[in-house]
C-alpha atoms as a printed R data frame, in Angstrom:
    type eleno elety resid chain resno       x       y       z
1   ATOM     1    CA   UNK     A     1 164.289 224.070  21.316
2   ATOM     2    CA   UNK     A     2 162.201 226.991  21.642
3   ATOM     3    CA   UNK     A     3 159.217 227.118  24.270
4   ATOM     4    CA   UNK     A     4 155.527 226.379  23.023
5   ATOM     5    CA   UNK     A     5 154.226 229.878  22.279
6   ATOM     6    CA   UNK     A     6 150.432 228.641  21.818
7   ATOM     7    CA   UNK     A     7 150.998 226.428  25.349
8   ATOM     8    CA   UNK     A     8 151.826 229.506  26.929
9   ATOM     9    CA   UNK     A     9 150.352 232.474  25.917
10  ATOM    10    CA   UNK     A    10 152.316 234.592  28.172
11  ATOM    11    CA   UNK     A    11 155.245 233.920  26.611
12  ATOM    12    CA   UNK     A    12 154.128 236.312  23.587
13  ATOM    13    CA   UNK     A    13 155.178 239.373  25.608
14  ATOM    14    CA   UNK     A    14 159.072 237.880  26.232
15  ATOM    15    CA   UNK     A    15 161.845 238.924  24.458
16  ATOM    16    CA   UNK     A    16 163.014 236.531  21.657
17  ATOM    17    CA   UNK     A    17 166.030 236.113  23.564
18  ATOM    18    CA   UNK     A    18 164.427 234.713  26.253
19  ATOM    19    CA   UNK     A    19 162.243 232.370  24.393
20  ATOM    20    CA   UNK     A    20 164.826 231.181  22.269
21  ATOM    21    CA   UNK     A    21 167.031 228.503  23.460
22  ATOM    22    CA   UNK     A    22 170.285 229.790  22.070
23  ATOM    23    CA   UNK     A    23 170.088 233.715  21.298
24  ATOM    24    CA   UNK     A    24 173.349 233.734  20.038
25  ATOM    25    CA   UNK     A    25 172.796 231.370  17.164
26  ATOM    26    CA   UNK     A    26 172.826 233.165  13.934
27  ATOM    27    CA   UNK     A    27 168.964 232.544  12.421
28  ATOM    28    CA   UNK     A    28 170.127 233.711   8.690
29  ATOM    29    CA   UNK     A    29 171.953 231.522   6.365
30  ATOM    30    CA   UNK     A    30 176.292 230.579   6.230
31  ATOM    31    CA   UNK     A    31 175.747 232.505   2.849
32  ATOM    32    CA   UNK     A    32 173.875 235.485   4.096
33  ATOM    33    CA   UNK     A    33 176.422 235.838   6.591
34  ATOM    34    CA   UNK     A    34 179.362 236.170   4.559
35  ATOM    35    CA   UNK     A    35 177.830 238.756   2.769
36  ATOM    36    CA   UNK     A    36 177.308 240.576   5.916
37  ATOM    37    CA   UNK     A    37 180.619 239.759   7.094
38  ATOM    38    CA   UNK     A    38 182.386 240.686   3.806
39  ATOM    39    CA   UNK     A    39 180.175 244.073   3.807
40  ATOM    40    CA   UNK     A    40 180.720 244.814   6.893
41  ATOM    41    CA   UNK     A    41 184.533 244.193   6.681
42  ATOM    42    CA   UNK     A    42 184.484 247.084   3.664
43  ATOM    43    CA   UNK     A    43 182.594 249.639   5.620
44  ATOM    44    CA   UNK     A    44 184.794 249.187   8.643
45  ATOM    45    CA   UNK     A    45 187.759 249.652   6.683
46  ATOM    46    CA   UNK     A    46 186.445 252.476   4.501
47  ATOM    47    CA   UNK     A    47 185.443 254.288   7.616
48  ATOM    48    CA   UNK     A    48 188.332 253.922   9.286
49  ATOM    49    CA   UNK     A    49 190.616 255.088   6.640
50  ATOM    50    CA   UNK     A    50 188.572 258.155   5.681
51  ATOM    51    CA   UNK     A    51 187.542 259.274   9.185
52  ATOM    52    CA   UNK     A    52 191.209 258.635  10.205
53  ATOM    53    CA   UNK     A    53 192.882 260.884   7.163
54  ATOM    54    CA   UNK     A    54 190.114 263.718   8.827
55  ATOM    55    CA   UNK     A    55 191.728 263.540  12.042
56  ATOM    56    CA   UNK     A    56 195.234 263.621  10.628
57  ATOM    57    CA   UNK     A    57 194.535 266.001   8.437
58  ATOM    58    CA   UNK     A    58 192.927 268.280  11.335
59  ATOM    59    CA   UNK     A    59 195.308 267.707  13.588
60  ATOM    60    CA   UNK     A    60 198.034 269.355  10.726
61  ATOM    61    CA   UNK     A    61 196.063 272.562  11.255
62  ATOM    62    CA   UNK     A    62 194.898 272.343  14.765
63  ATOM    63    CA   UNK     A    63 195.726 275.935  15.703
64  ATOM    64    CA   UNK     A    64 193.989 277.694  12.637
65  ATOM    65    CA   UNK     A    65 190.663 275.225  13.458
66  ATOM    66    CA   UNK     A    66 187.178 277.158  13.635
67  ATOM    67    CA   UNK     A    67 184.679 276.038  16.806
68  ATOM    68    CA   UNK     A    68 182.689 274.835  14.114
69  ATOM    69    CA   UNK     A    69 185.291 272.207  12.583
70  ATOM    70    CA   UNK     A    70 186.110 271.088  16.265
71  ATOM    71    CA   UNK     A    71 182.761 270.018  16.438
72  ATOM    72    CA   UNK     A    72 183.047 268.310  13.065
73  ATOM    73    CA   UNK     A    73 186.133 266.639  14.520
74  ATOM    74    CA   UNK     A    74 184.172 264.804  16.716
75  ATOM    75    CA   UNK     A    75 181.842 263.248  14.712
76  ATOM    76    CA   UNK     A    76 184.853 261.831  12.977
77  ATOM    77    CA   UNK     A    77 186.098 260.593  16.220
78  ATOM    78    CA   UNK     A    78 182.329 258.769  16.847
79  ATOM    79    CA   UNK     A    79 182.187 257.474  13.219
80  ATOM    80    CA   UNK     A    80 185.933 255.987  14.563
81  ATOM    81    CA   UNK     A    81 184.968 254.321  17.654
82  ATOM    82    CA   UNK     A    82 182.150 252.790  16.119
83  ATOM    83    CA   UNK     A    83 184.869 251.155  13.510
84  ATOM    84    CA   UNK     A    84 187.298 250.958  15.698
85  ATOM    85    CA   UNK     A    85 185.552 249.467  18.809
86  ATOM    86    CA   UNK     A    86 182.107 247.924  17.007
87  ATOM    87    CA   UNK     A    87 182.505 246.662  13.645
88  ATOM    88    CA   UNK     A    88 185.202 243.423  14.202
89  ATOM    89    CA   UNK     A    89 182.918 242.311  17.056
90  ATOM    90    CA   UNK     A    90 180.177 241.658  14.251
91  ATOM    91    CA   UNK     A    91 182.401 241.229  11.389
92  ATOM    92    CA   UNK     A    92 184.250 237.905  13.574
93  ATOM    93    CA   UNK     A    93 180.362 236.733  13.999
94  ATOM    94    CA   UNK     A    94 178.936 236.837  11.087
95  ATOM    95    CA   UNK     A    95 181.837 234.768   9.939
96  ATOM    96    CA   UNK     A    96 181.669 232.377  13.117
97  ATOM    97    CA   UNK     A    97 178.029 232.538  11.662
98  ATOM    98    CA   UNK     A    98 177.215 233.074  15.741
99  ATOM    99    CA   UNK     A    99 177.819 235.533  18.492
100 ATOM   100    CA   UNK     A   100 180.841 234.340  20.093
101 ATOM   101    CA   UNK     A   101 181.775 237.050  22.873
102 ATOM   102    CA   UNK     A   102 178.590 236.303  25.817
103 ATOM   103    CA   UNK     A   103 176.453 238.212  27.122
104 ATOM   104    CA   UNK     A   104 179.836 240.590  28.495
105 ATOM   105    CA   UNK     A   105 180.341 240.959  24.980
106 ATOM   106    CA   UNK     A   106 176.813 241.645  23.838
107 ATOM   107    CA   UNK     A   107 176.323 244.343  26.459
108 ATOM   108    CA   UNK     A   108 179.834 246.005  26.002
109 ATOM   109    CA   UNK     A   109 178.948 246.214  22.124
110 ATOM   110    CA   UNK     A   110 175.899 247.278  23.027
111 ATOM   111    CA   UNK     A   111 176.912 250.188  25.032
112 ATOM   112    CA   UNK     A   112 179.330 251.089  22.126
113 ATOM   113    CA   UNK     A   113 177.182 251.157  19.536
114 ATOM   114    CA   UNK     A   114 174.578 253.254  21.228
115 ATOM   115    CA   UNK     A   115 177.540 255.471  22.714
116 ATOM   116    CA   UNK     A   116 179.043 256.575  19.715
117 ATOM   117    CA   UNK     A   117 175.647 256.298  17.861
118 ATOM   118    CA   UNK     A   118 174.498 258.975  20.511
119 ATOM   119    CA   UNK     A   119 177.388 260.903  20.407
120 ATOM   120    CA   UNK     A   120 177.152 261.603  16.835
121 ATOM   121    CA   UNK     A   121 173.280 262.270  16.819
122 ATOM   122    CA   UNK     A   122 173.775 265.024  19.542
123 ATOM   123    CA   UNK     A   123 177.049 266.833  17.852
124 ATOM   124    CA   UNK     A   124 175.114 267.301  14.508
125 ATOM   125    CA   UNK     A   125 172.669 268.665  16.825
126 ATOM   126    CA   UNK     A   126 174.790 270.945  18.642
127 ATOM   127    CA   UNK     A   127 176.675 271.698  15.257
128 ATOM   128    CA   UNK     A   128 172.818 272.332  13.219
129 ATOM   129    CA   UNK     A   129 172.361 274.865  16.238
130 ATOM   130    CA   UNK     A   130 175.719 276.463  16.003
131 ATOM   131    CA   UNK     A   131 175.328 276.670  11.916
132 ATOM   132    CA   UNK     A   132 171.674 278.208  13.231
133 ATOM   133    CA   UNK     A   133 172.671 281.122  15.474
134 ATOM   134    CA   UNK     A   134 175.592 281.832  13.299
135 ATOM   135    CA   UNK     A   135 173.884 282.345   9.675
136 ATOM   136    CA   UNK     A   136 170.544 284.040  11.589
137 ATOM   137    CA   UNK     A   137 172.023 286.100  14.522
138 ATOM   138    CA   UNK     A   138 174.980 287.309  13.283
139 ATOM   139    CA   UNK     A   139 176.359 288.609  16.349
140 ATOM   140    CA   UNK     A   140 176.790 284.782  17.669
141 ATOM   141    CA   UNK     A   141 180.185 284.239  16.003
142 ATOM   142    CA   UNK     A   142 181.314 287.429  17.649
143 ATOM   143    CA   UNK     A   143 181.460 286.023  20.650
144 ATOM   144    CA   UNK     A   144 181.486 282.509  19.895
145 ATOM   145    CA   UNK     A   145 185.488 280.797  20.813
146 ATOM   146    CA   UNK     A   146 187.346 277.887  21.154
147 ATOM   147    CA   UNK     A   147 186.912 277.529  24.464
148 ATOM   148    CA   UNK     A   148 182.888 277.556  24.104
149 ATOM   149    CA   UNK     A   149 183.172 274.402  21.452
150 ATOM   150    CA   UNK     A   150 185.490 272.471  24.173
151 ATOM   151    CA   UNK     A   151 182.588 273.332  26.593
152 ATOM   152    CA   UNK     A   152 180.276 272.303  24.402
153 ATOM   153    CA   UNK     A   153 181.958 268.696  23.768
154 ATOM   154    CA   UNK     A   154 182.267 267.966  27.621
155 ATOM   155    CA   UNK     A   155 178.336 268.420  27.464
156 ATOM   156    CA   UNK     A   156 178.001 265.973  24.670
157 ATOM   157    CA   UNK     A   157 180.179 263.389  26.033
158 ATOM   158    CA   UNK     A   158 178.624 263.757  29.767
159 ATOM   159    CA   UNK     A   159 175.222 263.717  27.619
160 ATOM   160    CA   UNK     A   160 175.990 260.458  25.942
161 ATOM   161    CA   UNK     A   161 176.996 258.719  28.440
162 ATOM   162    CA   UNK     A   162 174.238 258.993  31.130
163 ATOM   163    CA   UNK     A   163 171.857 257.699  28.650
164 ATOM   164    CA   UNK     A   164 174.038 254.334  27.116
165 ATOM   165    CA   UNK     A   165 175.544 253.751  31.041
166 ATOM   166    CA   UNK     A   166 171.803 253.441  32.269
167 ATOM   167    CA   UNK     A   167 170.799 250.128  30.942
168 ATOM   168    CA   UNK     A   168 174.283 248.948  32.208
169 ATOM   169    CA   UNK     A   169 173.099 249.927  36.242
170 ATOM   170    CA   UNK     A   170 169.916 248.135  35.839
171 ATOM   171    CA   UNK     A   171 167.553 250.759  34.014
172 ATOM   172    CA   UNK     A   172 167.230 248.879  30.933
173 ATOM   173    CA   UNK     A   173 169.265 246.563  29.155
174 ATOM   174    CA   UNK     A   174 171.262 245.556  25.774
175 ATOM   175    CA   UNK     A   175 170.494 242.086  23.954
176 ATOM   176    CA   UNK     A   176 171.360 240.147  21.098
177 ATOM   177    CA   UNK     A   177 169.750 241.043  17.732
178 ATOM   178    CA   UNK     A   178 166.703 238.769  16.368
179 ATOM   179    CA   UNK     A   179 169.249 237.800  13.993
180 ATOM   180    CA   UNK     A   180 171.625 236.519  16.281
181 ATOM   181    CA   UNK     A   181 175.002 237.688  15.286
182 ATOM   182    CA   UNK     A   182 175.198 241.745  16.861
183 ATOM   183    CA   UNK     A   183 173.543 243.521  19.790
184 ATOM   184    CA   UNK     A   184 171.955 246.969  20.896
185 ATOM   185    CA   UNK     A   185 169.278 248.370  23.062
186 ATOM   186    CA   UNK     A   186 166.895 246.078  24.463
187 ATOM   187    CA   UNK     A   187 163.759 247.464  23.046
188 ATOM   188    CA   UNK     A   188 161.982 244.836  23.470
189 ATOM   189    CA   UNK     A   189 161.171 245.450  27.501
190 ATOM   190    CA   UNK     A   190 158.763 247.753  26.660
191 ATOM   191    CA   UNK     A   191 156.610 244.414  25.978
192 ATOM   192    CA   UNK     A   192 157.654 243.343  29.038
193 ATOM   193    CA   UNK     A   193 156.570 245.764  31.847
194 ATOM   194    CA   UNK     A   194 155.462 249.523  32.658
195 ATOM   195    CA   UNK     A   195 158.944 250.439  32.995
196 ATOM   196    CA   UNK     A   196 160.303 248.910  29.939
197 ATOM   197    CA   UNK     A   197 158.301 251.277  27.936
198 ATOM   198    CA   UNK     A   198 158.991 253.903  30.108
199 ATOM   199    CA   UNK     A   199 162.456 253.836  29.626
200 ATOM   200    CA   UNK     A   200 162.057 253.205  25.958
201 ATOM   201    CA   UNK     A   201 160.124 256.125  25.556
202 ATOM   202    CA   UNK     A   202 162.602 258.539  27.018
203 ATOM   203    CA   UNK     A   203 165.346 256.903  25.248
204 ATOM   204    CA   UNK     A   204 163.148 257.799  22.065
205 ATOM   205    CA   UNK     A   205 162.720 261.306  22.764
206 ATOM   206    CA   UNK     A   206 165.454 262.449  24.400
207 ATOM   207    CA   UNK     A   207 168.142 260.276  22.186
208 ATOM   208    CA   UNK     A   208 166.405 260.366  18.890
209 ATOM   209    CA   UNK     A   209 163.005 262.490  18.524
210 ATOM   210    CA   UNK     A   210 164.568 265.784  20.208
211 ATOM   211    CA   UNK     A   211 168.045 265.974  18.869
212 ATOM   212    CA   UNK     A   212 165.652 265.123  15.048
213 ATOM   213    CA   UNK     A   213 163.310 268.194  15.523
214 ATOM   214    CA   UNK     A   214 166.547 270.534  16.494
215 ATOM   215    CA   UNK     A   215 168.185 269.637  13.719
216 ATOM   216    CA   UNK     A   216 164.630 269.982  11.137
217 ATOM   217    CA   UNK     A   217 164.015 273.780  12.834
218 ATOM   218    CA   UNK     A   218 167.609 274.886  12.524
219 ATOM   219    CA   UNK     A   219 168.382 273.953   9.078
220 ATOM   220    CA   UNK     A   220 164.812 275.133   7.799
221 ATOM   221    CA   UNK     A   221 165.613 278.659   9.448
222 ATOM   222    CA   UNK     A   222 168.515 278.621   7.903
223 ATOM   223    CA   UNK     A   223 167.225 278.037   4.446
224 ATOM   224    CA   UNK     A   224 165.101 280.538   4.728
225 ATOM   225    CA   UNK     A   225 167.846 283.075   5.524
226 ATOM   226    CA   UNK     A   226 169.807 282.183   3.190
227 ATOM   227    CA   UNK     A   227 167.714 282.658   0.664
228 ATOM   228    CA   UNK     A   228 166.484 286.396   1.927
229 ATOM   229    CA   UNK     A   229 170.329 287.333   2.573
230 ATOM   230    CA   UNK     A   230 172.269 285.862  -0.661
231 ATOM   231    CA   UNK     A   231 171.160 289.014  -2.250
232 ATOM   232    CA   UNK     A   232 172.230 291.971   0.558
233 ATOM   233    CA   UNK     A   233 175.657 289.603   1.214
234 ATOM   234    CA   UNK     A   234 177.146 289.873  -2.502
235 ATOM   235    CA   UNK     A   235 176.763 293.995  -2.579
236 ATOM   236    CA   UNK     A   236 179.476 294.055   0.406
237 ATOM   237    CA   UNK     A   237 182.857 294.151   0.803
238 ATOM   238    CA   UNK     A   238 185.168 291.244  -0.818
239 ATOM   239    CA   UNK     A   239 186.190 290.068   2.737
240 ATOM   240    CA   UNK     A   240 182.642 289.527   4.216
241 ATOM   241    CA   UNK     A   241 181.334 287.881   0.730
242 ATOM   242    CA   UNK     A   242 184.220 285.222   1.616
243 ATOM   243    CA   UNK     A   243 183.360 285.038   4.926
244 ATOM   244    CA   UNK     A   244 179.645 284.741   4.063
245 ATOM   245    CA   UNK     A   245 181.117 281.669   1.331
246 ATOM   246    CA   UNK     A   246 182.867 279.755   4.000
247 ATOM   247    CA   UNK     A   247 179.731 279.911   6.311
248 ATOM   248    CA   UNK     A   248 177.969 278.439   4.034
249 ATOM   249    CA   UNK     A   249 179.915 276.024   3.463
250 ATOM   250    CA   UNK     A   250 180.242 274.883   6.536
251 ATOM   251    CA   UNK     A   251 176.604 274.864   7.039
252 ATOM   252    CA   UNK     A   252 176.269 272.287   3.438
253 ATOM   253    CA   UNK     A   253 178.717 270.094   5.147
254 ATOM   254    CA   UNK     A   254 176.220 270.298   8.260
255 ATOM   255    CA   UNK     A   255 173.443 269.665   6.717
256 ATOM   256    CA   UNK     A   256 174.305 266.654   4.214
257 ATOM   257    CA   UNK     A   257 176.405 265.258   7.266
258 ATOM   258    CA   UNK     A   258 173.184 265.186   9.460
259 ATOM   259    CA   UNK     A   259 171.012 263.727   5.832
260 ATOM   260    CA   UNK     A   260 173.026 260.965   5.716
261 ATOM   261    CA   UNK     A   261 172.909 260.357   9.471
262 ATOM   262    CA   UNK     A   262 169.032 260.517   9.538
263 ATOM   263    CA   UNK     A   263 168.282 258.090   6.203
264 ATOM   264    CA   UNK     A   264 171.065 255.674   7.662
265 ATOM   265    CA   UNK     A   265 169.276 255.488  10.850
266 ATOM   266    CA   UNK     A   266 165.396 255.975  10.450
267 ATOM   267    CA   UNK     A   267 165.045 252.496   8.887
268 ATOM   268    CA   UNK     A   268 166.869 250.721  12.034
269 ATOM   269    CA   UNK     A   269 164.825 253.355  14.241
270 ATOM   270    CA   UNK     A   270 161.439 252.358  12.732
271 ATOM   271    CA   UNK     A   271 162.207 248.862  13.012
272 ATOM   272    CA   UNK     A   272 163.137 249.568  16.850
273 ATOM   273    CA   UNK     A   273 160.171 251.170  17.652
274 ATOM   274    CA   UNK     A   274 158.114 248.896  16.078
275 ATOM   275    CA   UNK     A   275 159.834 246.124  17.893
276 ATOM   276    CA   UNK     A   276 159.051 247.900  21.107
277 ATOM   277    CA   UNK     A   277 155.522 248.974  20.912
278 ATOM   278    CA   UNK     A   278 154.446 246.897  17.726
279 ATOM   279    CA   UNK     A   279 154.509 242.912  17.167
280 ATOM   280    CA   UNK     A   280 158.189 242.006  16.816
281 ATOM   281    CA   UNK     A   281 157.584 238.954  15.726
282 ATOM   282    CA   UNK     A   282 155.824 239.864  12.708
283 ATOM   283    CA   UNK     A   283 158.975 241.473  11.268
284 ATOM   284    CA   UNK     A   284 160.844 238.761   9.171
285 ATOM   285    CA   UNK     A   285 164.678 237.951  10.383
286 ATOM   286    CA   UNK     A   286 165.806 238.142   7.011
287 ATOM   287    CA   UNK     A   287 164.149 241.723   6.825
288 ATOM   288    CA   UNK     A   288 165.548 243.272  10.471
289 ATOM   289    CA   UNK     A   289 168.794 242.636   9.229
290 ATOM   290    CA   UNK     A   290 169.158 245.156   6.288
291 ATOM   291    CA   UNK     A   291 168.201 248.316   8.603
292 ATOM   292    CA   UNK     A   292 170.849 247.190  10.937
293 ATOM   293    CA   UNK     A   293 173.309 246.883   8.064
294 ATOM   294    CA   UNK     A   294 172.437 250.428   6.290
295 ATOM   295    CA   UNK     A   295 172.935 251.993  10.059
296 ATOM   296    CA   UNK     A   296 176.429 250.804  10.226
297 ATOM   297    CA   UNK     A   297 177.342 252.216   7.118
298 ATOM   298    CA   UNK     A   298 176.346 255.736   8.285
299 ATOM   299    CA   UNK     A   299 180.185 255.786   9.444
300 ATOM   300    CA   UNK     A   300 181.443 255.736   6.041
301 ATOM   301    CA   UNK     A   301 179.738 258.784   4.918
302 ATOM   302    CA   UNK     A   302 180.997 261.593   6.437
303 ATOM   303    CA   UNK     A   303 184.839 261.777   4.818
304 ATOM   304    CA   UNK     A   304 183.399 261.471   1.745
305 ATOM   305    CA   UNK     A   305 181.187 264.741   2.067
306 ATOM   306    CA   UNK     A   306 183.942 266.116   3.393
307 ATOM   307    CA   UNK     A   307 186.182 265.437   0.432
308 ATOM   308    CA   UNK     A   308 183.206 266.491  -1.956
309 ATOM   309    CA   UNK     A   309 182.691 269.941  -0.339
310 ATOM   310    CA   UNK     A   310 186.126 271.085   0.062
311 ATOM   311    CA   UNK     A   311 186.925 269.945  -3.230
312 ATOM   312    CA   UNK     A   312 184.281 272.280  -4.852
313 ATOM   313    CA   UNK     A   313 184.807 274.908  -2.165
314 ATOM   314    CA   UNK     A   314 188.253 275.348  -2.979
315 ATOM   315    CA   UNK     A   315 187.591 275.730  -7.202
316 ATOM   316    CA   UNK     A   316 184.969 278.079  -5.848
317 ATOM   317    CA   UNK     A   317 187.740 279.860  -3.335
318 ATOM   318    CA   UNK     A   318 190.301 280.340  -6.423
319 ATOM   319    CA   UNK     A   319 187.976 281.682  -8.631
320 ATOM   320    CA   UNK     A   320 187.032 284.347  -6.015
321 ATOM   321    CA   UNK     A   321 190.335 284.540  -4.910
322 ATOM   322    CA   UNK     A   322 191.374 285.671  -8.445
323 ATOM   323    CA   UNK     A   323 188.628 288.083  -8.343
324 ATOM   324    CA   UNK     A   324 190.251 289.570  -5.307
325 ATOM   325    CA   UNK     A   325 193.789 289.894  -6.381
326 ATOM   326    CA   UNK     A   326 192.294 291.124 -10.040
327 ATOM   327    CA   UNK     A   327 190.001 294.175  -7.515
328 ATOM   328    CA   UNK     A   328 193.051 294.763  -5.148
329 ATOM   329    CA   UNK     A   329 195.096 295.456  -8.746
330 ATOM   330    CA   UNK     A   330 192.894 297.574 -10.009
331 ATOM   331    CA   UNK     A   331 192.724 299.450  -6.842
332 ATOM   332    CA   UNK     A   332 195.927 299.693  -6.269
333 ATOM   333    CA   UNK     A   333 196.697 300.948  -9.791
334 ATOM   334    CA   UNK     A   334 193.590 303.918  -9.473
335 ATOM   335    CA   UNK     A   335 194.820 304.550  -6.066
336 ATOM   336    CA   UNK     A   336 198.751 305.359  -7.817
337 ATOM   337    CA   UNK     A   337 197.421 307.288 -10.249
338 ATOM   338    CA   UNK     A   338 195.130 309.408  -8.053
339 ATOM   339    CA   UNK     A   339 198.472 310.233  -6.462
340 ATOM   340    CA   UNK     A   340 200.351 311.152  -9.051
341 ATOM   341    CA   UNK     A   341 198.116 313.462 -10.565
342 ATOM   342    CA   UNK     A   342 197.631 315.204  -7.003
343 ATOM   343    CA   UNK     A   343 201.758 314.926  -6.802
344 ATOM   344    CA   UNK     A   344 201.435 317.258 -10.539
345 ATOM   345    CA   UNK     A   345 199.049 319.379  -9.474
346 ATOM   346    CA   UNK     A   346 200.989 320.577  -6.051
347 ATOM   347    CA   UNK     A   347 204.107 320.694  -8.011
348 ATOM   348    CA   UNK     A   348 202.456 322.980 -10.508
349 ATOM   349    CA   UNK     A   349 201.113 325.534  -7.871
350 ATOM   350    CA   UNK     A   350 204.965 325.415  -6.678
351 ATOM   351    CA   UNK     A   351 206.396 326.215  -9.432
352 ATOM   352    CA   UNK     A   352 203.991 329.215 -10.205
């Protein structure tokens, strides 16, 4: 039975989880709960499927992969884990219509979610200022190797993981949902003390707010080259018009990769923060659940852009590629009969 919130007004700052007797009950309907389970169960297997045929598929042409597709790789391997090692934790309660794994289970999911979740956020970061330095300072992809992207993930991973291992040594925490049947940050101890919010707050800027506004600059400078450079790119030679076509390409992928990302997660983020700093309590159950739900879909995405892109880019590539061969042709052909007539000519002073 829940405590007496008007008995004790205290109690207003708590977390729900605290002033509800069982946490882990599921507060939405058996039928609402199916649906969530049954959803859930579709996206887990969609994304696991597609992000797993990336990975196979990558790892058919690992030697001939560009720093910037390594990078891609890894999103594919977050968008994984968070299948992989998330979904069936949710998926088995929403159809136990309860959290049935504990508090070890609530803070290990927890951890995952916002590890992977994390992970991805700060690769499209690192990839938007990749895509960023290589379409406006052209001289970046000179230098830019392998070796620098493998650097580069280390930092991401190391990155990652101080943030989602701090709640789990006592700076912060992860709790069960309002809803009752998944778990994430606790964002709701920034009611609770000085410190709560404190932590909050940095999780907020340093986990969400600055990887955003890296990824709005990079992609709005590279817009705006794009647009001043299509023009100067198609007078050069046939090789660095492809090149310039497969750099842009890349950077679409980028860009409607970290879209996706961003409208998948800015409901569930809005909620968050208004859970933290707002009144939690005025947000319905039966609303906080559909943010969480788009958010876990965000895995699902990616393959599918990747599919769409390539597809087009390669009808795109054999058209151009047919220009080529048709240019080389005609080259070759003026070239021969340059030569020939030279070939006369010398012959003809000979023979005089």
């Amino acid at each position: 039975m829940a405590l007496n919130h008007t008995a004790l007004p205290q109690d207003e700052h708590l977390p729900h989880y605290l002033r509800d007797e069982d946490p882990f009950a599921s507060k939405l309907s058996w039928e609402a709960d199916l649906v969530a389970g049954f959803y859930l169960t579709i996206i887990g297997i969609l994304s696991t499927f597609g992000n797993g045929y990336v990975l196979y598929m990558s790892y058919r042409r690992k030697k001939k992969l560009r720093p910037a597709e390594i990078m891609t790789i890894n999103l594919a391997v977050c968008d994984l884990g968070i299948s992989v090692v998330g979904k069936p934790f949710t998926i088995i309660s929403c159809f136990c219509h309860r959290w049935v794994f504990g508090w070890f289970g609530c803070r290990w999911y927890g951890w995952a979610g916002f590890f992977f979740g994390c992970g991805s956020l700060i690769t499209m970061t690192a990839v938007s200022l990749d895509r960023y330095l290589k379409i406006c300072y052209l001289s970046y992809g000179v230098w830019l190797k392998r070796k620098h992207a493998y650097i580069c993930l280390a930092v991401i991973w190391a990155y990652a993981s101080f943030w989602t291992t701090m709640p789990l040594v006592g700076l912060g925490d992860y709790a069960p949902e309002p809803f009752g049947t998944s778990c994430t940050l606790d964002w709701w101890l920034a009611q609770a003390s000085g410190g709560g919010q404190v932590f909050i707050l940095s999780i907020l800027f340093f986990c969400l707010l600055l990887p955003t506004a890296v990824i709005v600059f990079s992609y709005a400078k590279i817009i705006a080259k794009v647009k001043s450079s299509s023009k100067k790119v198609a007078h050069f030679d046939s090789r660095i018009h492809s090149s310039h076509v497969l750099e842009v390409k890349l950077t679409k992928v980028a860009m409607l990769i970290c879209a996706g990302f961003l409208i998948a997660w800015i409901p569930y983020a809005v909620v968050s923060v208004w859970s933290a700093f707002g009144r939690p309590d005025s947000i319905p159950i039966q609303l906080s659940v559909v943010p969480t739900l788009l958010a876990k879909s965000a895995a699902m995405y990616n393959p599918i852009i990747y599919q769409v892109i390539d597809y087009r880019f390669a009808c795109c590539q054999t058209g151009g590629l047919r220009a080529t061969k048709k240019k080389s042709l005609e080259d070759f052909r003026l070239h021969t009969v340059t030569a020939v007539r030279k070939s006369s000519a010398v012959l003809e002073i000979h023979q005089e």
